[in-house]
XYZ file of C-alpha atoms in Angstrom:
717
model
C 161.013 98.072 64.883
C 158.433 100.807 65.527
C 154.776 100.111 66.274
C 152.264 102.371 64.573
C 149.012 103.174 66.448
C 145.656 102.155 65.278
C 143.785 104.744 63.329
C 140.614 106.319 64.642
C 138.698 106.154 61.398
C 136.412 103.426 60.186
C 136.653 101.836 56.761
C 133.227 101.442 55.309
C 132.729 99.426 52.082
C 129.720 98.679 50.018
C 126.221 100.117 49.887
C 123.296 99.149 51.962
C 122.113 99.120 55.602
C 122.905 95.549 56.548
C 126.188 95.701 58.392
C 128.979 93.247 58.952
C 132.293 93.958 60.610
C 134.769 92.216 58.332
C 138.040 93.073 60.077
C 139.296 94.363 63.395
C 141.748 97.169 63.918
C 145.407 96.232 64.236
C 148.631 98.078 64.870
C 151.203 98.704 62.183
C 154.901 97.992 62.171
C 157.685 100.051 60.548
C 161.357 99.271 60.227
C 163.802 102.246 59.856
C 167.232 102.107 58.260
C 169.869 104.682 59.464
C 172.959 105.882 57.621
C 176.331 106.521 59.236
C 175.278 109.799 60.507
C 172.290 108.398 62.321
C 169.774 109.811 59.954
C 166.867 107.857 58.506
C 168.001 106.433 55.151
C 164.991 104.151 54.488
C 161.639 103.154 56.071
C 160.019 99.775 55.408
C 156.387 99.329 56.437
C 156.098 95.703 57.516
C 152.383 96.052 58.490
C 150.145 99.045 57.887
C 147.813 99.969 60.810
C 144.222 98.975 59.987
C 140.960 100.421 61.345
C 137.699 98.664 61.790
C 136.370 97.528 58.394
C 132.515 97.420 57.866
C 130.926 95.874 54.906
C 127.517 97.205 54.009
C 124.967 95.211 52.047
C 121.300 95.237 51.207
C 121.092 97.993 48.557
C 118.075 96.974 46.448
C 116.615 99.835 44.370
C 112.778 100.190 44.490
C 112.464 98.115 47.625
C 111.672 99.535 51.102
C 111.764 97.845 54.507
C 109.634 99.459 57.199
C 111.164 98.901 60.684
C 109.527 99.752 64.004
C 111.558 100.164 67.185
C 110.908 100.068 70.923
C 107.743 98.004 71.052
C 105.596 96.135 71.464
C 103.045 98.490 73.014
C 99.569 97.361 73.982
C 97.991 100.520 72.604
C 99.948 101.516 69.488
C 101.372 98.209 68.121
C 97.910 96.732 67.449
C 96.919 99.740 65.459
C 100.059 99.564 63.394
C 99.565 95.866 62.790
C 95.983 96.533 61.700
C 97.193 99.086 59.120
C 99.997 96.788 57.820
C 97.474 93.941 57.463
C 94.968 96.092 55.601
C 97.745 97.409 53.266
C 99.328 93.913 52.988
C 102.724 95.284 53.918
C 105.374 93.203 55.727
C 107.438 94.935 58.337
C 110.279 94.243 60.806
C 109.793 94.992 64.487
C 112.869 95.530 66.647
C 111.488 94.722 70.126
C 112.527 95.823 73.573
C 112.473 92.708 75.726
C 110.927 94.245 78.855
C 108.046 95.611 76.702
C 107.530 92.192 75.186
C 107.380 90.569 78.554
C 103.722 91.629 79.030
C 102.805 91.356 75.313
C 103.205 87.731 74.411
C 100.109 87.748 72.293
C 101.431 90.760 70.223
C 104.703 88.916 69.470
C 102.783 85.954 68.308
C 100.587 88.077 66.209
C 103.557 89.749 64.437
C 104.703 86.289 63.402
C 101.224 85.076 62.405
C 100.760 88.242 60.263
C 103.981 87.473 58.371
C 106.285 90.101 59.951
C 109.792 89.668 61.208
C 111.047 90.407 64.666
C 114.528 91.556 65.674
C 116.276 92.427 68.927
C 116.531 95.961 70.249
C 118.006 94.846 73.645
C 116.024 94.207 76.826
C 115.970 97.548 78.557
C 116.981 99.883 75.701
C 120.261 101.178 77.136
C 122.943 102.927 75.199
C 125.312 100.072 74.641
C 128.206 102.469 73.971
C 128.131 103.561 77.627
C 127.666 100.145 79.320
C 130.063 97.291 79.822
C 130.376 94.021 78.037
C 128.434 92.151 80.765
C 125.341 94.210 80.451
C 125.497 94.077 76.613
C 125.537 90.357 76.734
C 122.630 90.400 79.272
C 120.623 92.692 76.986
C 121.113 90.348 74.043
C 120.525 87.069 75.986
C 117.496 88.241 77.918
C 115.586 89.380 74.871
C 116.604 86.240 72.930
C 115.451 83.853 75.648
C 112.138 85.776 76.079
C 111.387 85.530 72.360
C 112.346 81.908 72.198
C 110.117 81.087 75.178
C 107.130 82.998 73.739
C 107.396 81.948 70.077
C 109.690 78.947 69.707
C 111.795 80.935 67.272
C 115.215 82.587 67.431
C 116.095 86.269 66.823
C 118.810 86.914 64.229
C 118.278 90.544 63.361
C 119.665 93.201 65.762
C 119.612 96.923 66.003
C 121.458 98.606 68.854
C 119.621 101.450 70.593
C 120.812 104.926 69.571
C 122.655 103.275 66.626
C 120.354 103.779 63.717
C 123.033 105.276 61.439
C 124.385 102.864 58.828
C 127.878 104.493 59.056
C 129.190 104.020 62.620
C 132.302 106.071 63.067
C 133.658 105.358 66.535
C 134.765 102.222 68.395
C 132.130 102.645 71.124
C 129.447 102.421 68.378
C 131.034 99.432 66.744
C 132.001 97.225 69.677
C 128.331 96.425 70.737
C 127.615 95.498 67.083
C 130.689 93.302 67.145
C 129.472 91.498 70.300
C 126.155 90.849 68.659
C 127.828 89.663 65.421
C 130.056 87.260 67.317
C 126.855 85.691 68.688
C 125.215 85.218 65.273
C 123.210 88.404 64.899
C 122.842 90.449 61.754
C 123.109 94.218 62.505
C 120.622 96.374 60.709
C 121.164 100.102 60.314
C 119.127 102.670 58.462
C 119.372 105.814 56.368
C 115.660 106.985 56.420
C 114.783 108.360 59.814
C 111.154 109.445 60.032
C 111.990 111.348 63.243
C 108.503 110.323 64.552
C 110.034 110.208 68.016
C 110.170 114.005 67.913
C 106.461 114.119 67.144
C 106.947 116.809 64.428
C 103.496 116.325 62.958
C 102.060 113.835 60.605
C 102.978 115.772 57.409
C 106.542 116.078 58.578
C 106.794 112.363 59.250
C 105.501 111.481 55.847
C 107.755 114.030 54.126
C 110.859 112.743 55.996
C 110.240 109.215 54.887
C 109.170 109.870 51.294
C 111.968 112.420 50.592
C 114.524 110.121 52.285
C 113.540 107.140 50.181
C 113.517 109.152 46.972
C 116.969 110.597 47.782
C 118.783 107.270 47.373
C 122.057 107.250 45.296
C 124.237 104.396 44.134
C 126.568 105.078 47.053
C 123.973 105.677 49.739
C 121.066 103.345 49.883
C 117.753 104.444 51.413
C 116.049 101.080 51.810
C 115.476 100.924 55.523
C 112.916 103.324 57.254
C 112.898 103.878 60.919
C 109.538 104.260 62.765
C 108.440 103.534 66.327
C 105.578 101.639 67.780
C 106.299 102.498 71.399
C 108.257 104.829 73.641
C 105.626 107.595 73.915
C 102.633 108.954 72.059
C 102.654 107.325 68.593
C 99.378 108.753 67.274
C 101.241 110.688 64.675
C 103.105 107.538 63.519
C 99.810 105.671 63.253
C 98.244 108.464 61.208
C 101.276 108.852 58.957
C 101.811 105.170 58.195
C 98.999 104.674 55.622
C 100.125 107.827 53.796
C 103.714 106.620 53.697
C 102.685 103.260 52.258
C 100.333 104.811 49.653
C 102.791 107.453 48.463
C 105.706 105.122 48.067
C 103.621 102.464 46.252
C 102.410 105.191 43.884
C 106.071 105.855 43.030
C 106.719 102.157 42.292
C 108.281 101.034 45.524
C 107.695 97.575 46.902
C 107.651 96.777 50.622
C 109.820 93.902 51.910
C 111.082 92.633 55.245
C 114.689 93.296 56.220
C 115.547 89.633 55.520
C 114.894 90.288 51.808
C 117.458 93.098 51.778
C 119.921 90.786 53.561
C 119.367 88.008 51.086
C 117.857 85.759 53.653
C 114.579 83.810 53.831
C 112.208 84.428 56.714
C 113.145 81.066 58.139
C 116.746 82.151 58.244
C 115.872 85.484 59.866
C 113.831 83.704 62.573
C 114.900 80.048 62.669
C 112.870 77.644 64.714
C 114.291 76.171 67.807
C 115.817 72.680 67.858
C 114.158 70.029 70.042
C 116.919 70.484 72.599
C 116.537 74.234 72.759
C 112.799 73.868 73.107
C 113.314 72.103 76.407
C 115.296 74.999 77.718
C 112.716 77.458 76.295
C 109.955 75.698 78.219
C 111.846 76.323 81.445
C 112.413 79.959 80.412
C 108.664 80.211 79.599
C 107.759 79.368 83.183
C 110.170 82.069 84.456
C 108.881 84.747 82.098
C 105.256 83.820 82.759
C 105.978 84.399 86.472
C 107.597 87.798 85.688
C 104.683 88.695 83.432
C 102.270 87.798 86.178
C 104.235 89.887 88.662
C 104.188 92.932 86.357
C 100.462 92.597 85.586
C 99.811 91.917 89.276
C 101.594 95.042 90.286
C 99.626 97.037 87.807
C 96.348 95.525 89.005
C 97.373 96.086 92.588
C 98.141 99.794 91.856
C 94.827 100.163 90.097
C 92.834 98.453 92.874
C 94.708 100.276 95.659
C 94.318 103.616 93.879
C 90.551 103.049 93.188
C 89.928 101.867 96.837
C 91.929 104.723 98.313
C 90.028 107.270 96.267
C 86.652 105.621 97.000
C 87.428 105.445 100.711
C 88.496 109.106 100.876
C 85.367 110.138 99.042
C 83.139 107.899 101.172
C 84.583 108.934 104.452
C 84.373 112.645 103.559
C 80.784 112.314 102.288
C 79.618 110.343 105.357
C 81.481 112.654 107.762
C 79.785 115.676 106.152
C 76.364 113.979 106.500
C 77.159 113.137 110.081
C 78.259 116.682 110.841
C 74.993 117.914 109.355
C 73.026 115.561 111.494
C 75.000 116.557 114.580
C 74.109 120.164 113.970
C 70.428 119.257 114.150
C 70.831 116.790 116.970
C 69.433 117.505 120.386
C 72.439 117.310 122.835
C 71.616 116.015 126.318
C 71.765 118.528 129.108
C 74.845 118.383 131.297
C 73.954 117.358 134.874
C 76.443 118.800 137.420
C 75.415 116.088 139.973
C 76.785 113.258 137.713
C 79.359 111.249 139.587
C 82.272 109.858 137.564
C 85.293 107.674 138.487
C 88.461 108.497 136.589
C 90.958 105.706 136.434
C 94.620 106.752 135.749
C 96.969 103.781 135.250
C 100.529 105.024 135.650
C 103.937 103.336 135.055
C 106.883 105.750 135.531
C 104.885 108.831 134.898
C 106.571 111.207 137.337
C 106.907 113.924 134.716
C 103.209 114.126 133.861
C 101.141 112.610 136.658
C 100.698 115.708 138.820
C 99.468 117.832 135.979
C 97.206 115.125 134.662
C 95.400 114.606 137.967
C 95.117 118.361 138.559
C 93.438 118.853 135.116
C 90.899 116.152 135.990
C 90.142 117.757 139.354
C 89.471 121.051 137.657
C 86.762 119.490 135.520
C 83.544 121.576 135.488
C 79.851 120.510 135.916
C 80.597 117.030 137.277
C 81.514 115.281 140.541
C 84.861 113.488 140.294
C 86.807 110.775 142.120
C 90.240 109.971 140.761
C 91.994 106.605 141.281
C 95.686 106.595 140.337
C 96.924 103.030 139.928
C 100.741 102.924 140.188
C 101.636 99.919 138.084
C 104.864 99.086 139.847
C 106.621 102.366 138.868
C 110.281 102.620 139.606
C 110.299 106.332 139.768
C 108.604 108.923 141.990
C 105.109 108.565 140.539
C 103.460 107.528 143.822
C 105.393 110.047 145.956
C 104.285 112.941 143.756
C 100.617 111.834 143.954
C 100.866 111.576 147.739
C 102.539 114.884 148.112
C 100.346 116.778 145.743
C 96.969 115.210 146.524
C 97.332 113.393 149.818
C 94.795 115.673 151.514
C 92.294 115.687 148.609
C 89.516 113.137 149.406
C 88.688 112.916 145.766
C 92.061 111.381 144.915
C 93.046 107.771 145.820
C 96.353 106.042 145.208
C 96.542 102.328 144.577
C 99.954 100.633 144.227
C 100.127 97.298 142.513
C 102.700 94.939 141.235
C 103.560 95.615 137.593
C 101.170 93.600 135.438
C 100.302 95.860 132.559
C 97.764 98.510 131.857
C 94.703 96.238 131.719
C 95.462 94.580 134.993
C 95.949 98.008 136.634
C 92.718 99.263 135.298
C 90.813 96.175 136.542
C 92.313 96.809 140.001
C 91.110 100.354 139.901
C 87.724 99.365 138.573
C 87.171 97.095 141.657
C 87.543 100.236 143.872
C 85.483 102.577 141.727
C 82.281 103.925 143.275
C 80.662 105.285 140.147
C 78.676 103.591 137.452
C 80.458 105.771 134.873
C 84.186 105.126 134.241
C 86.790 107.184 132.494
C 90.146 105.460 131.929
C 92.711 108.280 131.303
C 96.234 107.881 130.018
C 98.637 109.643 132.434
C 100.118 111.742 129.645
C 96.655 113.129 128.772
C 95.083 116.423 129.909
C 91.424 117.072 129.821
C 89.815 120.419 129.125
C 87.442 121.483 131.991
C 84.277 120.481 130.156
C 85.549 117.200 128.590
C 84.322 114.777 131.253
C 80.879 116.417 131.493
C 80.462 116.271 127.787
C 81.487 112.655 127.683
C 79.085 111.359 130.432
C 76.037 113.499 129.522
C 74.999 110.917 126.872
C 74.550 108.024 129.253
C 71.434 109.249 130.981
C 69.624 109.371 127.633
C 70.382 105.807 126.428
C 70.387 102.781 128.686
C 72.173 100.728 126.027
C 75.011 103.174 125.506
C 78.219 101.347 126.530
C 80.922 103.970 125.683
C 81.501 107.446 124.334
C 84.680 108.272 122.492
C 86.126 111.811 122.711
C 88.298 113.926 120.515
C 92.027 113.291 121.127
C 94.460 115.941 120.012
C 98.263 116.172 120.146
C 99.271 118.695 122.795
C 103.059 118.759 122.252
C 103.299 120.114 118.689
C 107.009 120.868 119.132
C 108.615 119.368 116.063
C 107.854 117.902 112.616
C 107.140 114.445 114.025
C 104.513 115.699 116.504
C 102.949 117.989 113.961
C 102.461 115.121 111.457
C 100.776 113.178 114.312
C 98.541 116.148 115.139
C 97.607 116.374 111.502
C 96.783 112.634 111.554
C 94.639 112.957 114.637
C 92.630 115.785 113.128
C 91.851 113.900 109.946
C 91.275 110.509 111.598
C 89.008 111.908 114.288
C 86.897 114.127 112.029
C 86.523 111.788 109.051
C 87.065 108.136 110.016
C 85.618 108.210 113.529
C 82.654 110.298 112.446
C 81.915 108.005 109.505
C 82.326 104.858 111.513
C 80.048 106.181 114.255
C 77.449 106.769 111.541
C 77.387 103.052 110.828
C 77.782 101.940 114.478
C 81.133 100.652 113.449
C 83.616 102.380 115.667
C 86.418 99.947 116.438
C 88.171 101.840 119.233
C 87.380 104.233 122.054
C 90.821 105.805 122.534
C 92.511 105.295 125.808
C 93.306 109.039 125.803
C 89.659 110.125 126.008
C 86.643 107.889 126.433
C 83.842 107.229 128.925
C 82.398 103.733 129.783
C 79.393 102.392 131.474
C 80.686 100.201 134.200
C 78.046 97.574 133.630
C 79.210 97.164 130.078
C 82.859 96.675 131.107
C 82.014 94.078 133.855
C 79.602 92.268 131.432
C 82.566 91.451 129.128
C 84.894 90.564 131.981
C 86.634 93.798 132.564
C 89.593 95.272 130.704
C 91.079 92.498 128.549
C 94.766 91.728 129.434
C 95.533 89.484 126.488
C 96.079 92.086 123.740
C 98.289 95.134 123.376
C 95.279 97.245 122.395
C 93.014 96.872 125.425
C 90.966 99.961 124.492
C 90.217 98.536 121.008
C 89.684 95.000 122.455
C 87.211 96.418 125.008
C 85.421 98.481 122.441
C 84.833 95.448 120.201
C 83.732 93.201 123.154
C 81.262 95.808 124.445
C 79.622 96.192 121.009
C 79.618 92.419 120.458
C 77.691 92.190 123.811
C 75.037 94.552 122.381
C 76.102 97.906 123.702
C 76.242 101.035 121.594
C 79.335 103.278 121.119
C 79.198 106.903 120.004
C 81.560 109.754 119.341
C 81.508 113.296 120.757
C 83.803 115.685 118.959
C 83.419 118.452 121.483
C 84.955 116.274 124.302
C 88.562 117.211 123.821
C 91.649 115.740 125.406
C 95.274 116.730 124.833
C 97.754 113.942 124.725
C 101.485 113.654 124.446
C 102.696 112.198 121.170
C 106.178 110.588 120.669
C 108.729 113.191 119.681
C 111.113 111.054 117.606
C 110.573 108.689 114.716
C 112.086 105.855 116.754
C 109.594 106.416 119.683
C 106.741 106.793 117.170
C 107.656 103.601 115.433
C 107.674 101.716 118.796
C 104.257 103.082 119.693
C 102.635 102.399 116.362
C 104.103 98.934 116.201
C 102.357 98.252 119.502
C 99.118 99.698 118.144
C 99.328 97.693 114.881
C 100.198 94.452 116.688
C 97.328 95.089 119.070
C 94.948 95.642 116.155
C 95.981 92.361 114.568
C 95.348 90.597 117.913
C 91.927 92.221 118.199
C 90.915 91.395 114.667
C 91.887 87.829 115.217
C 90.263 87.588 118.654
C 86.962 88.988 117.400
C 86.818 87.368 113.993
C 83.491 85.704 115.115
C 81.806 89.079 114.654
C 82.304 88.894 110.974
C 81.493 85.124 110.871
C 78.084 85.724 112.655
C 77.438 89.146 111.032
C 76.616 90.734 114.411
C 76.649 93.488 115.312
C 76.041 94.386 111.654
C 77.941 97.689 111.546
C 81.091 96.156 113.027
C 80.681 92.921 110.925
C 80.154 94.517 107.616
C 82.002 97.950 107.905
C 84.191 98.370 111.026
C 86.356 95.214 111.007
C 86.518 94.810 107.210
C 87.766 98.337 106.815
C 90.269 97.781 109.582
C 91.600 94.678 107.804
C 91.584 96.237 104.455
C 92.821 99.780 105.078
C 94.758 99.590 108.310
C 96.553 96.253 107.599
C 96.401 94.990 103.983
C 96.452 98.505 102.489
C 99.735 99.163 104.250
C 101.236 96.112 102.559
C 99.997 97.099 99.177
C 100.963 100.809 99.614
C 104.492 99.930 100.556
C 104.822 97.850 97.329
C 103.249 100.615 95.255
C 105.523 103.232 96.796
C 108.563 101.116 95.952
C 107.302 100.562 92.411
C 106.590 104.273 92.053
C 110.127 105.086 93.321
C 111.514 102.615 90.799
C 109.348 104.131 88.009
C 110.657 107.613 88.888
C 114.211 106.451 88.720
C 113.706 104.627 85.396
C 111.711 107.511 83.967
C 114.539 109.816 84.861
C 117.004 107.510 83.222
C 114.755 107.378 80.174
C 114.556 111.132 79.927
C 118.337 111.304 80.218
C 118.820 108.743 77.434
C 115.767 109.384 75.202
C 114.750 112.906 75.969
C 111.470 114.072 77.471
C 109.420 113.448 74.267
C 109.954 109.635 74.472
C 108.427 109.312 77.843
C 106.038 112.268 77.770
C 102.863 110.196 77.469
C 103.731 107.713 80.283
C 105.001 110.486 82.453
C 101.854 112.527 81.984
C 99.625 109.557 82.764
C 101.645 108.727 85.912
C 101.554 112.353 87.041
C 97.808 112.651 86.443
C 97.024 109.516 88.549
C 99.262 110.805 91.329
C 97.778 114.348 91.259
C 94.248 112.871 91.250
C 94.947 110.725 94.333
C 96.794 113.503 96.233
C 94.148 116.060 95.255
C 91.327 113.862 96.692
C 93.413 113.049 99.790
C 94.192 116.756 100.272
C 90.548 117.707 99.817
C 89.491 115.175 102.431
C 92.089 116.554 104.836
C 90.891 120.153 104.317
C 87.245 119.088 104.862
C 88.465 117.396 108.081
C 89.879 120.746 109.179
C 86.669 122.507 108.200
C 84.754 120.140 110.438
C 87.060 121.036 113.305
C 86.317 124.736 112.980
C 88.860 126.123 115.498
C 91.833 123.915 114.705
C 95.255 125.323 113.762
C 95.034 125.581 109.925
C 98.747 125.962 109.629
C 98.925 122.153 110.130
C 97.236 121.696 106.764
C 100.424 122.809 105.072
C 101.889 119.398 106.086
C 99.262 117.333 104.290
C 101.311 116.700 101.167
C 104.811 116.420 102.812
C 103.310 113.962 105.187
C 102.983 111.462 102.374
C 106.736 111.115 101.785
C 108.131 110.062 105.189
C 105.406 109.779 107.805
C 103.137 107.345 105.858
C 106.057 105.194 104.810
C 106.997 104.770 108.457
C 103.375 103.735 109.181
C 103.570 101.178 106.435
C 106.826 99.817 107.943
C 105.449 99.354 111.481
C 102.284 97.646 110.062
C 104.342 95.241 107.918
C 106.625 94.544 110.900
C 103.526 93.862 113.058
C 102.143 91.530 110.492
C 105.446 89.633 110.157
C 105.708 89.419 113.907
C 102.148 88.106 114.220
C 102.906 85.399 111.678
C 105.963 84.443 113.639
C 103.930 84.240 116.773
C 106.207 85.322 119.576
C 104.900 87.453 122.425
C 105.258 91.181 122.085
C 105.466 93.182 125.222
C 104.372 96.721 126.095
C 106.822 99.358 124.826
C 106.747 102.421 127.098
C 107.184 105.862 125.585
C 109.517 108.446 127.236
C 107.413 111.375 128.541
C 108.533 114.888 128.165
C 105.745 116.662 129.993
C 105.289 119.190 127.169
C 101.539 118.776 126.660
C 99.724 122.160 126.390
C 96.032 122.523 125.944
C 96.729 125.853 124.343
C 98.927 124.159 121.691
C 96.395 125.191 119.036
C 93.974 127.951 118.546
C 91.117 125.914 119.853
C 89.891 127.391 123.049
C 89.507 125.163 126.142
C 85.690 124.983 125.956
C 85.184 124.552 122.247
C 81.999 122.709 121.293
């Protein structure tokens, strides 16, 4: 007995575009009879091999069924429904489930207007290339969504990329068989309008009319393929009335697909049984939640994009106005007799402490005393200070038990002899004129509590530090300038700032209960009625973390400290005083430094998912199918990036002698650096909600800070 392999052809019988697989392929059997010489004497075919057999039905001359794939679409489908209603034409819509998720009202309108609905899968994959599991998911998900939204069942089915009524290969037939085994009726087509190619209105009309008129007894042309989603369908909308009018003039009657299949509308979309309605109600809650999530994400994107653009424009405009006012402002004269105490808290700063103190001592036009507070260092910090400055009466060394930066500063403050205090991070280097420029403002304003300077990254040695240098330039020149304009500065940076001793003591000294003592003190001083201003020309060069890991640790501490400060000073917003801080400073901190990071992370993930799905759609559908959506997404992104880039360039323009080569990193910065910032803020928020204590995370010093790290000269003003 010899087995005969299955044939590769498909046996198609009948005429029409309603398809039913009537038999499956089977192997054949042949028995051979041999003579005495071993030669074949006779062959008996016990079973002949059989291919797939497909029965076609639905050939009804002078009747046409208009079918629309890929919808529903909030923009195009209503226009098509309006035309069909005006022309009194029934149609059949083969919906994609994920599109129907957010268009419940359109599905209900289709039914109310007398149209039929069929399944076109949930995500529109090529079922010939996916497994059985996904095929069943695609069918089941769309079915359950339609049942939940309408209380009716889908019976009609058209597989994506399978419009032809003569499938010829097993991979085309198997998905149809899976659907048929679950009670679906597969609908093919012979008249392809090719509107998905957007060939022009005249071409779409000609394709349909000539296709319908070309019907023969062996090839029906009853089913017309059009699309109500999947790209720009303006040509389809324009062509539809002409198609209807021209075919009617030739005597054709428009019917739903169920008529071609010999079914009633109730059979094509049967109502659910009472038992199934209970399950559908459960599904409805699930799909409603998914619908809410999708719309919520869209709204989140729109709000975040609008706020981001508005903030960039507002900060830029206010910063420009502030810069213009600064140009006309009378700057106080520098008094070389001014006496200033510089506090330098140090914990394991042996690499940078000598240079930091030396730079302060070289300050011009000001009298200086330096108090180095060794906060329990385990390295040679104190020894270096003694060895290098032991004979300099301006330098004092105070060793204390490790208790944190705020405690160390308060110990130093108790020994300070000046009414003007500068707290300097040990990794920071001042330009010769920085201190004089910071303290010159106090003599002119008795209510001035603090002056913030212009911190710059001095170790621009790799991509991570260059990104930070770029951030410092844009933040200093836009945000700090704008916030100063509203008396809403939330932080005088620890790297460069001058304080009135009376203001510090009035609020109880440097606060030890947050990780952002500089921000905490800034808020407390303003809450107590003191003013805070910004002097761009007072420049300090600070050492930034040189690795992403170190950067993440630093920024986590900053973000967690910001959360602590906002919570600690929430009474400012409750009481509305001081006004600038209550209505601008703290709200923008909460909105853009904390909440915006959460939203931006979600949007970035959604954008990444959108890029992946769009790429998949281009691969499967071609560029034309997604051109409209892709163009819209690209325009939004280009708009946002353009405004962001413009704001960054204006920031550089306001810092006239900055290194403009940094601006080249404005766009690349968006793809790694900002996502890291989102991560640390989210981590800080989660940690704050959990409530455990977060300690101070020290950053490894390299001692690579150079004041000549940019083209800005040491005395720039």
